Amino acid sequence: KDVLEAGGAAAEDAAGGDGGAAAEADRFADGLHGLADLAREHGGLPAALRSEQAVRLLEGACRAPGALRAVRSATPADLLTVAEQLERALRPLSLDWYGDGTGGKGSGLAAADLCHAVGGGPAALPGLLARRLFGTPLLVTEYGVRLREHYLASAAHAVAPDAVGAPVRALLASLHGNLAREAYRRAELVVSGNAHARRWQERCGADRGRLRTVYPGMDASELTEIVEDAGRKRPDPVLVWVGRTGPARDLVGLLHAFAEVRRAVPGTRLLIAERPGGPAPERDPESARYLAHCRALAAQLFPDEAAGPLSVGENPVCFARIGDPALPRLADAYAAADVAVLSSVVEGFPVSLVEAMFAGRATVSTDVGGVCEAIGGTGLVVPPRNPRALADACTALLRDPARRARLGAAAGTGA
């Protein structure tokens, strides 16, 4: 109850100034660590957080003075959904790795000299407990701010036909917001992978004096060996997209943009090169469904084309996975590119753009995350969710090989 009531009050910016906000943050922290104590004493939280008592406490928090206006109309179904999501978010508290701190350094987290959380959300929970129990320093590193992603996902649900109810979104946003603020408040250092993420961290409560920006390192040796674009006009120019598939990458928008490019520059081809190493389809069904939808859309937008009545048709959109026989190396994808494209609507540090720069390729990208910070004026940038603008920029570079070569050379020098 403390966790949820503190979240509601903090999200409402309860009157009380900085002192009031600090008191609510302390209340949230006390509730969080109280749940950790409950998990250690009784062997986990799933049963407790899904119990009737937990749902009744949650209902009381929604009706308490100072609670978010959006949560006051929560239905029993909403409360059950929040209880389930709360248990999932706090599941790290149920693990038996904390140790007791006795007998020297003890075991589990008690033996750690430093806890490093890659994200200010649930991933920081073990570090928060280790700091509280054993005084272990906590370092938080983020290349994309998870709280921002949660807000964006909540906004998407708000307009979706099967949208989660407003009380559920408000309560979960409150939980994740307070969890991020607690991680930022307790960390000795909060590191961002780009200035865009750093601005979001500060906006979400991180102390400016403890913020550091450290750009990700990359092995560019394979990419710098690629021959630079000499500005030759090829009969079948190629656009290349590289990344991990998912709704945030807006491949649907890219496919619609590519339809416009094909009308303006006939014969153009699109290579969608998927990175290896992502979650298995059973662990990330949403991305798997999205990729299947994109394949179906490509087949619909671009029926297989044949050069003549006796030849076999071929789709101008090729889906390939890096490491497969058709595309053995990452460098093979960029070597095939006349223009490298990034179509994301959400992005942290755009690794694929930097790779394209190392390969000496001109780029067209959407203005999201750290894109402008990374390319520094060596590529074309368009608004996200705007297939027409994306198509126009790609067409401009495909029609102007000399400009494309200049941008590619400048990108290679800048990278």
Short mmCIF file of C-alpha atoms in Angstrom, two decimals:
data_model
loop_
_atom_site.label_atom_id
_atom_site.label_comp_id
_atom_site.label_asym_id
_atom_site.label_seq_id
_atom_site.Cartn_x
_atom_site.Cartn_y
_atom_site.Cartn_z
CA LYS A 1 0.00 0.00 0.00
CA ASP A 2 2.85 2.42 0.84
CA VAL A 3 4.41 1.73 -2.56
CA LEU A 4 1.21 2.54 -4.46
CA GLU A 5 0.00 5.43 -2.31
CA ALA A 6 3.43 7.07 -2.42
CA GLY A 7 3.44 6.64 -6.16
CA GLY A 8 0.05 8.24 -6.54
CA ALA A 9 0.95 11.20 -4.39
CA ALA A 10 4.29 11.73 -6.14
CA ALA A 11 2.70 11.55 -9.55
CA GLU A 12 0.20 14.22 -8.48
CA ASP A 13 3.08 16.47 -7.27
CA ALA A 14 1.39 16.76 -3.90
CA ALA A 15 1.61 20.18 -2.30
CA GLY A 16 4.57 20.15 0.00
CA GLY A 17 7.44 21.28 -2.20
CA ASP A 18 10.76 19.48 -2.24
CA GLY A 19 10.29 18.34 1.35
CA GLY A 20 6.96 16.74 0.48
CA ALA A 21 8.43 15.02 -2.55
CA ALA A 22 11.35 13.72 -0.48
CA ALA A 23 8.97 12.40 2.16
CA GLU A 24 6.93 10.57 -0.45
CA ALA A 25 10.13 9.15 -1.98
CA ASP A 26 11.17 7.88 1.46
CA ARG A 27 7.75 6.34 1.94
CA PHE A 28 7.99 4.57 -1.41
CA ALA A 29 11.46 3.27 -0.52
CA ASP A 30 10.26 2.03 2.87
CA GLY A 31 7.38 0.19 1.21
CA LEU A 32 9.67 -1.31 -1.40
CA HIS A 33 12.10 -2.63 1.18
CA GLY A 34 9.20 -3.83 3.32
CA LEU A 35 8.13 -6.01 0.39
CA ALA A 36 11.70 -7.29 0.12
CA ASP A 37 11.61 -8.26 3.81
CA LEU A 38 8.29 -10.02 3.23
CA ALA A 39 9.81 -11.93 0.30
CA ARG A 40 12.82 -13.05 2.35
CA GLU A 41 10.74 -14.13 5.34
CA HIS A 42 8.06 -16.01 3.41
CA GLY A 43 9.89 -17.23 0.29
CA GLY A 44 8.68 -14.83 -2.38
CA LEU A 45 5.95 -12.35 -3.29
CA PRO A 46 3.76 -13.97 -5.98
CA ALA A 47 1.16 -15.38 -3.59
CA ALA A 48 1.12 -12.26 -1.41
CA LEU A 49 0.78 -9.75 -4.27
CA ARG A 50 -1.95 -11.79 -5.98
CA SER A 51 -3.96 -12.35 -2.80
CA GLU A 52 -7.36 -10.86 -1.98
CA GLN A 53 -5.75 -8.80 0.78
CA ALA A 54 -3.32 -7.24 -1.71
CA VAL A 55 -6.16 -6.32 -4.06
CA ARG A 56 -8.11 -4.76 -1.18
CA LEU A 57 -5.05 -2.75 -0.11
CA LEU A 58 -4.64 -1.64 -3.72
CA GLU A 59 -8.29 -0.57 -3.82
CA GLY A 60 -7.78 1.40 -0.61
CA ALA A 61 -4.76 3.15 -2.14
CA CYS A 62 -6.85 4.16 -5.14
CA ARG A 63 -9.48 5.73 -2.87
CA ALA A 64 -7.01 7.40 -0.47
CA PRO A 65 -6.70 11.21 -0.24
CA GLY A 66 -4.12 12.50 -2.70
CA ALA A 67 -4.45 9.49 -5.01
CA LEU A 68 -4.30 10.04 -8.73
CA ARG A 69 -7.62 11.17 -10.15
CA ALA A 70 -7.31 8.59 -12.93
CA VAL A 71 -7.18 5.67 -10.48
CA ARG A 72 -10.28 6.51 -8.45
CA SER A 73 -12.51 4.76 -10.97
CA ALA A 74 -10.46 1.53 -10.99
CA THR A 75 -12.62 -1.59 -11.39
CA PRO A 76 -11.93 -5.00 -9.84
CA ALA A 77 -10.59 -6.15 -13.22
CA ASP A 78 -8.21 -3.15 -13.27
CA LEU A 79 -6.99 -3.97 -9.76
CA LEU A 80 -6.33 -7.60 -10.66
CA THR A 81 -4.36 -6.51 -13.75
CA VAL A 82 -2.25 -4.09 -11.69
CA ALA A 83 -1.60 -6.73 -9.03
CA GLU A 84 -0.36 -9.12 -11.70
CA GLN A 85 1.89 -6.49 -13.30
CA LEU A 86 3.15 -5.36 -9.91
CA GLU A 87 4.22 -8.91 -9.04
CA ARG A 88 5.97 -9.23 -12.40
CA ALA A 89 7.83 -5.93 -12.01
CA LEU A 90 8.94 -6.75 -8.46
CA ARG A 91 9.82 -10.37 -9.16
CA PRO A 92 13.58 -9.78 -8.55
CA LEU A 93 12.69 -9.26 -4.89
CA SER A 94 11.55 -12.89 -4.71
CA LEU A 95 14.94 -14.35 -5.64
CA ASP A 96 17.08 -15.99 -2.95
CA TRP A 97 20.40 -14.35 -3.79
CA TYR A 98 20.65 -11.60 -1.19
CA GLY A 99 22.59 -13.49 1.49
CA ASP A 100 22.53 -12.54 5.14
CA GLY A 101 25.69 -10.47 5.39
CA THR A 102 27.06 -12.68 8.18
CA GLY A 103 30.36 -14.52 8.25
CA GLY A 104 32.55 -11.91 6.61
CA LYS A 105 31.34 -10.88 3.19
CA GLY A 106 28.60 -13.50 3.22
CA SER A 107 27.15 -14.90 0.02
CA GLY A 108 25.00 -13.72 -2.87
CA LEU A 109 24.69 -9.95 -3.08
CA ALA A 110 26.35 -9.65 0.31
CA ALA A 111 29.61 -10.63 -1.39
CA ALA A 112 29.36 -7.95 -4.10
CA ASP A 113 31.67 -4.94 -4.12
CA LEU A 114 29.58 -3.06 -6.69
CA CYS A 115 26.12 -3.48 -8.21
CA HIS A 116 25.70 -2.33 -11.80
CA ALA A 117 22.13 -2.00 -13.09
CA VAL A 118 21.59 -1.62 -16.83
CA GLY A 119 18.40 0.40 -16.46
CA GLY A 120 16.63 2.39 -13.79
CA GLY A 121 13.59 0.09 -13.57
CA PRO A 122 13.17 -3.41 -12.12
CA ALA A 123 16.76 -4.25 -13.13
CA ALA A 124 17.94 -1.90 -10.36
CA LEU A 125 16.04 -3.72 -7.59
CA PRO A 126 18.91 -6.05 -6.54
CA GLY A 127 21.28 -3.08 -6.40
CA LEU A 128 18.84 -1.04 -4.32
CA LEU A 129 18.56 -3.87 -1.80
CA ALA A 130 22.31 -4.48 -1.70
CA ARG A 131 22.86 -0.81 -1.02
CA ARG A 132 20.28 -0.76 1.75
CA LEU A 133 21.37 -4.01 3.40
CA PHE A 134 25.14 -3.97 2.92
CA GLY A 135 26.05 -0.43 1.79
CA THR A 136 27.11 -1.71 -1.64
CA PRO A 137 27.59 1.13 -4.15
CA LEU A 138 25.13 1.22 -7.05
CA LEU A 139 25.90 2.25 -10.64
CA VAL A 140 23.06 2.74 -13.14
CA THR A 141 23.76 2.73 -16.88
CA GLU A 142 21.15 3.40 -19.55
CA TYR A 143 21.41 3.71 -23.32
CA GLY A 144 17.66 4.08 -23.61
CA VAL A 145 15.68 5.34 -20.60
CA ARG A 146 13.24 2.58 -19.65
CA LEU A 147 10.86 5.00 -17.97
CA ARG A 148 10.54 6.95 -21.21
CA GLU A 149 9.80 3.72 -23.07
CA HIS A 150 7.12 2.90 -20.50
CA TYR A 151 5.49 6.31 -21.01
CA LEU A 152 5.54 5.87 -24.78
CA ALA A 153 4.03 2.38 -24.49
CA SER A 154 1.31 3.77 -22.20
CA ALA A 155 0.54 6.49 -24.74
CA ALA A 156 0.29 3.88 -27.49
CA HIS A 157 -2.11 1.80 -25.37
CA ALA A 158 -4.23 4.89 -24.78
CA VAL A 159 -5.13 5.11 -28.47
CA ALA A 160 -5.17 1.37 -29.27
CA PRO A 161 -8.50 -0.40 -29.84
CA ASP A 162 -7.70 -2.91 -27.07
CA ALA A 163 -6.27 -0.24 -24.82
CA VAL A 164 -5.52 -1.00 -21.19
CA GLY A 165 -7.76 1.07 -18.93
CA ALA A 166 -6.65 4.50 -17.75
CA PRO A 167 -6.47 3.46 -14.05
CA VAL A 168 -4.10 0.60 -14.94
CA ARG A 169 -1.87 2.87 -17.02
CA ALA A 170 -1.80 5.52 -14.30
CA LEU A 171 -0.91 3.09 -11.51
CA LEU A 172 1.82 1.35 -13.50
CA ALA A 173 3.27 4.67 -14.67
CA SER A 174 3.34 5.78 -11.03
CA LEU A 175 5.11 2.58 -9.98
CA HIS A 176 7.74 2.72 -12.70
CA GLY A 177 8.27 6.45 -12.24
CA ASN A 178 8.94 6.10 -8.53
CA LEU A 179 11.14 3.06 -9.06
CA ALA A 180 13.30 4.98 -11.55
CA ARG A 181 13.52 7.99 -9.25
CA GLU A 182 14.55 5.75 -6.34
CA ALA A 183 17.28 4.12 -8.47
CA TYR A 184 18.58 7.52 -9.61
CA ARG A 185 18.44 8.86 -6.03
CA ARG A 186 20.45 5.98 -4.54
CA ALA A 187 23.03 5.50 -7.31
CA GLU A 188 26.53 6.87 -6.84
CA LEU A 189 26.67 7.49 -10.60
CA VAL A 190 24.00 7.49 -13.32
CA VAL A 191 25.53 6.92 -16.75
CA SER A 192 23.84 7.59 -20.08
CA GLY A 193 24.92 6.37 -23.50
CA ASN A 194 24.02 9.67 -25.18
CA ALA A 195 22.92 13.21 -24.41
CA HIS A 196 19.30 12.45 -25.30
CA ALA A 197 19.11 9.74 -22.64
CA ARG A 198 20.88 12.03 -20.17
CA ARG A 199 18.23 14.74 -20.62
CA TRP A 200 15.52 12.18 -19.93
CA GLN A 201 17.33 10.92 -16.83
CA GLU A 202 17.54 14.44 -15.48
CA ARG A 203 13.90 15.05 -16.30
CA CYS A 204 12.98 11.86 -14.44
CA GLY A 205 14.74 12.95 -11.27
CA ALA A 206 18.45 12.15 -11.63
CA ASP A 207 20.83 14.55 -9.87
CA ARG A 208 22.79 16.47 -12.50
CA GLY A 209 25.95 16.26 -10.40
CA ARG A 210 25.95 12.46 -10.58
CA LEU A 211 25.21 12.18 -14.31
CA ARG A 212 27.88 11.05 -16.78
CA THR A 213 27.67 10.39 -20.53
CA VAL A 214 29.71 7.48 -21.90
CA TYR A 215 29.21 6.54 -25.54
CA PRO A 216 29.18 2.82 -26.39
CA GLY A 217 32.37 1.35 -27.83
CA MET A 218 32.30 -0.46 -31.15
CA ASP A 219 34.64 -2.69 -33.12
CA ALA A 220 34.77 -0.97 -36.50
CA SER A 221 37.56 -2.99 -38.12
CA GLU A 222 35.20 -5.08 -40.25
CA LEU A 223 33.30 -2.00 -41.44
CA THR A 224 36.18 0.31 -42.26
CA GLU A 225 37.47 -2.22 -44.79
CA ILE A 226 34.38 -1.64 -46.97
CA VAL A 227 35.09 0.31 -50.14
CA GLU A 228 33.59 3.79 -49.99
CA ASP A 229 30.74 4.77 -52.27
CA ALA A 230 32.40 6.30 -55.34
CA GLY A 231 29.21 7.93 -56.54
CA ARG A 232 28.55 5.52 -59.39
CA LYS A 233 24.96 5.19 -60.52
CA ARG A 234 23.96 1.52 -60.39
CA PRO A 235 21.01 0.09 -62.33
CA ASP A 236 19.50 -1.45 -59.18
CA PRO A 237 20.29 0.78 -56.19
CA VAL A 238 19.82 -0.72 -52.73
CA LEU A 239 18.46 0.71 -49.49
CA VAL A 240 19.63 -1.17 -46.40
CA TRP A 241 18.05 -1.28 -42.95
CA VAL A 242 19.92 -3.05 -40.12
CA GLY A 243 18.58 -3.74 -36.65
CA ARG A 244 16.35 -5.83 -34.41
CA THR A 245 12.77 -5.91 -35.56
CA GLY A 246 9.86 -4.65 -33.49
CA PRO A 247 7.11 -2.01 -33.56
CA ALA A 248 9.49 0.72 -32.35
CA ARG A 249 11.54 0.34 -35.57
CA ASP A 250 8.53 1.21 -37.77
CA LEU A 251 9.31 -1.15 -40.60
CA VAL A 252 5.71 -0.71 -41.72
CA GLY A 253 6.42 2.97 -42.34
CA LEU A 254 9.65 2.04 -44.12
CA LEU A 255 7.82 -0.35 -46.45
CA HIS A 256 5.28 2.31 -47.36
CA ALA A 257 8.12 4.79 -47.94
CA PHE A 258 9.88 2.24 -50.12
CA ALA A 259 6.75 1.97 -52.30
CA GLU A 260 7.13 5.70 -53.04
CA VAL A 261 10.86 5.28 -53.70
CA ARG A 262 10.16 2.49 -56.20
CA ARG A 263 7.81 4.75 -58.11
CA ALA A 264 10.41 7.52 -58.24
CA VAL A 265 13.48 5.31 -58.84
CA PRO A 266 12.34 2.07 -60.53
CA GLY A 267 14.46 -0.98 -59.82
CA THR A 268 15.44 0.08 -56.30
CA ARG A 269 15.70 -2.79 -53.83
CA LEU A 270 15.37 -2.90 -50.04
CA LEU A 271 17.40 -5.17 -47.77
CA ILE A 272 16.05 -5.61 -44.23
CA ALA A 273 18.93 -7.18 -42.30
CA GLU A 274 17.96 -8.49 -38.88
CA ARG A 275 20.62 -8.64 -36.18
CA PRO A 276 21.20 -11.99 -34.46
CA GLY A 277 21.08 -12.42 -30.72
CA GLY A 278 17.62 -11.08 -29.95
CA PRO A 279 15.06 -12.89 -27.79
CA ALA A 280 13.64 -16.14 -29.15
CA PRO A 281 10.16 -15.78 -30.71
CA GLU A 282 8.55 -17.55 -27.76
CA ARG A 283 10.07 -14.97 -25.40
CA ASP A 284 9.23 -11.98 -27.59
CA PRO A 285 6.01 -12.89 -29.41
CA GLU A 286 5.16 -9.25 -30.16
CA SER A 287 8.30 -8.75 -32.26
CA ALA A 288 7.78 -12.10 -33.98
CA ARG A 289 4.22 -11.13 -34.89
CA TYR A 290 5.40 -7.75 -36.10
CA LEU A 291 8.04 -9.27 -38.38
CA ALA A 292 5.46 -11.69 -39.81
CA HIS A 293 3.13 -8.75 -40.45
CA CYS A 294 5.92 -6.85 -42.24
CA ARG A 295 6.70 -9.85 -44.45
CA ALA A 296 3.02 -10.11 -45.36
CA LEU A 297 2.83 -6.38 -46.07
CA ALA A 298 5.90 -6.56 -48.33
CA ALA A 299 4.31 -9.39 -50.28
CA GLN A 300 1.14 -7.34 -50.64
CA LEU A 301 2.79 -4.05 -51.60
CA PHE A 302 5.34 -5.63 -53.95
CA PRO A 303 4.03 -8.72 -55.75
CA ASP A 304 6.87 -10.85 -57.05
CA GLU A 305 8.17 -9.28 -60.25
CA ALA A 306 9.48 -11.17 -63.26
CA ALA A 307 11.61 -9.76 -66.06
CA GLY A 308 9.68 -11.75 -68.66
CA PRO A 309 6.95 -14.37 -69.13
CA LEU A 310 9.40 -17.25 -68.71
CA SER A 311 11.40 -15.98 -65.73
CA VAL A 312 10.75 -16.44 -62.02
CA GLY A 313 9.46 -13.45 -60.11
CA GLU A 314 11.33 -11.93 -57.19
CA ASN A 315 10.23 -9.51 -54.50
CA PRO A 316 12.25 -6.26 -54.33
CA VAL A 317 12.20 -6.48 -50.51
CA CYS A 318 14.64 -9.02 -49.06
CA PHE A 319 14.40 -10.08 -45.40
CA ALA A 320 17.68 -11.64 -44.21
CA ARG A 321 19.33 -12.46 -40.91
CA ILE A 322 22.97 -11.55 -40.44
CA GLY A 323 24.99 -14.73 -40.02
CA ASP A 324 22.82 -16.80 -42.33
CA PRO A 325 24.35 -18.13 -45.59
CA ALA A 326 22.68 -15.39 -47.65
CA LEU A 327 24.20 -12.66 -45.44
CA PRO A 328 27.22 -14.06 -43.57
CA ARG A 329 28.61 -10.84 -42.07
CA LEU A 330 27.39 -7.46 -40.89
CA ALA A 331 29.80 -5.86 -43.35
CA ASP A 332 28.04 -7.63 -46.22
CA ALA A 333 24.85 -5.73 -45.46
CA TYR A 334 26.48 -2.30 -45.49
CA ALA A 335 28.67 -3.14 -48.49
CA ALA A 336 25.47 -3.72 -50.49
CA ALA A 337 24.01 -0.35 -49.53
CA ASP A 338 23.74 2.77 -51.61
CA VAL A 339 21.87 4.38 -48.71
CA ALA A 340 21.50 3.12 -45.12
CA VAL A 341 18.10 3.83 -43.56
CA LEU A 342 16.88 4.09 -39.98
CA SER A 343 13.09 4.38 -39.59
CA SER A 344 12.65 4.13 -35.80
CA VAL A 345 10.07 5.97 -33.75
CA VAL A 346 11.97 5.13 -30.53
CA GLU A 347 15.75 4.95 -30.36
CA GLY A 348 18.51 5.29 -27.80
CA PHE A 349 21.99 5.50 -29.29
CA PRO A 350 21.62 4.60 -33.01
CA VAL A 351 24.28 1.91 -33.37
CA SER A 352 23.25 1.05 -36.94
CA LEU A 353 23.82 4.65 -38.05
CA VAL A 354 27.32 4.69 -36.60
CA GLU A 355 28.04 1.38 -38.32
CA ALA A 356 26.88 2.86 -41.63
CA MET A 357 29.14 5.84 -41.03
CA PHE A 358 32.14 3.58 -40.42
CA ALA A 359 31.26 1.87 -43.71
CA GLY A 360 31.26 5.23 -45.51
CA ARG A 361 27.59 5.09 -46.45
CA ALA A 362 25.18 8.01 -46.70
CA THR A 363 22.27 7.74 -44.28
CA VAL A 364 18.62 8.73 -44.04
CA SER A 365 17.16 8.53 -40.55
CA THR A 366 14.29 9.68 -38.40
CA ASP A 367 14.85 12.39 -35.80
CA VAL A 368 14.63 10.25 -32.65
CA GLY A 369 16.87 9.52 -29.68
CA GLY A 370 20.54 10.32 -30.23
CA VAL A 371 20.35 10.36 -34.06
CA CYS A 372 21.34 13.99 -34.66
CA GLU A 373 23.95 13.72 -31.92
CA ALA A 374 25.52 10.72 -33.68
CA ILE A 375 25.54 11.78 -37.32
CA GLY A 376 26.46 15.41 -36.77
CA GLY A 377 25.11 16.66 -40.10
CA THR A 378 26.58 13.89 -42.27
CA GLY A 379 23.19 12.43 -43.25
CA LEU A 380 19.59 13.39 -43.95
CA VAL A 381 17.15 13.47 -41.04
CA VAL A 382 13.36 13.44 -41.32
CA PRO A 383 10.47 13.42 -38.82
CA PRO A 384 9.43 10.00 -37.46
CA ARG A 385 6.17 8.39 -38.62
CA ASN A 386 6.37 10.27 -41.92
CA PRO A 387 6.82 7.79 -44.80
CA ARG A 388 6.54 10.53 -47.41
CA ALA A 389 9.44 12.51 -45.92
CA LEU A 390 11.48 9.31 -45.57
CA ALA A 391 10.81 8.42 -49.21
CA ASP A 392 11.68 11.91 -50.46
CA ALA A 393 15.03 11.90 -48.63
CA CYS A 394 15.96 8.43 -49.93
CA THR A 395 14.94 9.40 -53.47
CA ALA A 396 17.01 12.59 -53.31
CA LEU A 397 20.17 10.64 -52.46
CA LEU A 398 19.54 7.86 -54.96
CA ARG A 399 19.14 10.45 -57.72
CA ASP A 400 22.29 12.34 -56.72
CA PRO A 401 25.25 9.91 -56.56
CA ALA A 402 27.78 12.72 -56.10
CA ARG A 403 26.00 14.09 -53.03
CA ARG A 404 25.61 10.58 -51.68
CA ALA A 405 29.34 9.97 -52.06
CA ARG A 406 30.19 13.26 -50.32
CA LEU A 407 27.94 12.46 -47.36
CA GLY A 408 29.33 8.94 -47.12
CA ALA A 409 32.92 10.21 -47.13
CA ALA A 410 32.07 12.83 -44.49
CA ALA A 411 30.34 10.19 -42.37
CA GLY A 412 33.38 7.89 -42.55
CA THR A 413 35.65 10.73 -41.46
CA GLY A 414 33.31 11.74 -38.63
CA ALA A 415 32.97 8.19 -37.35
#
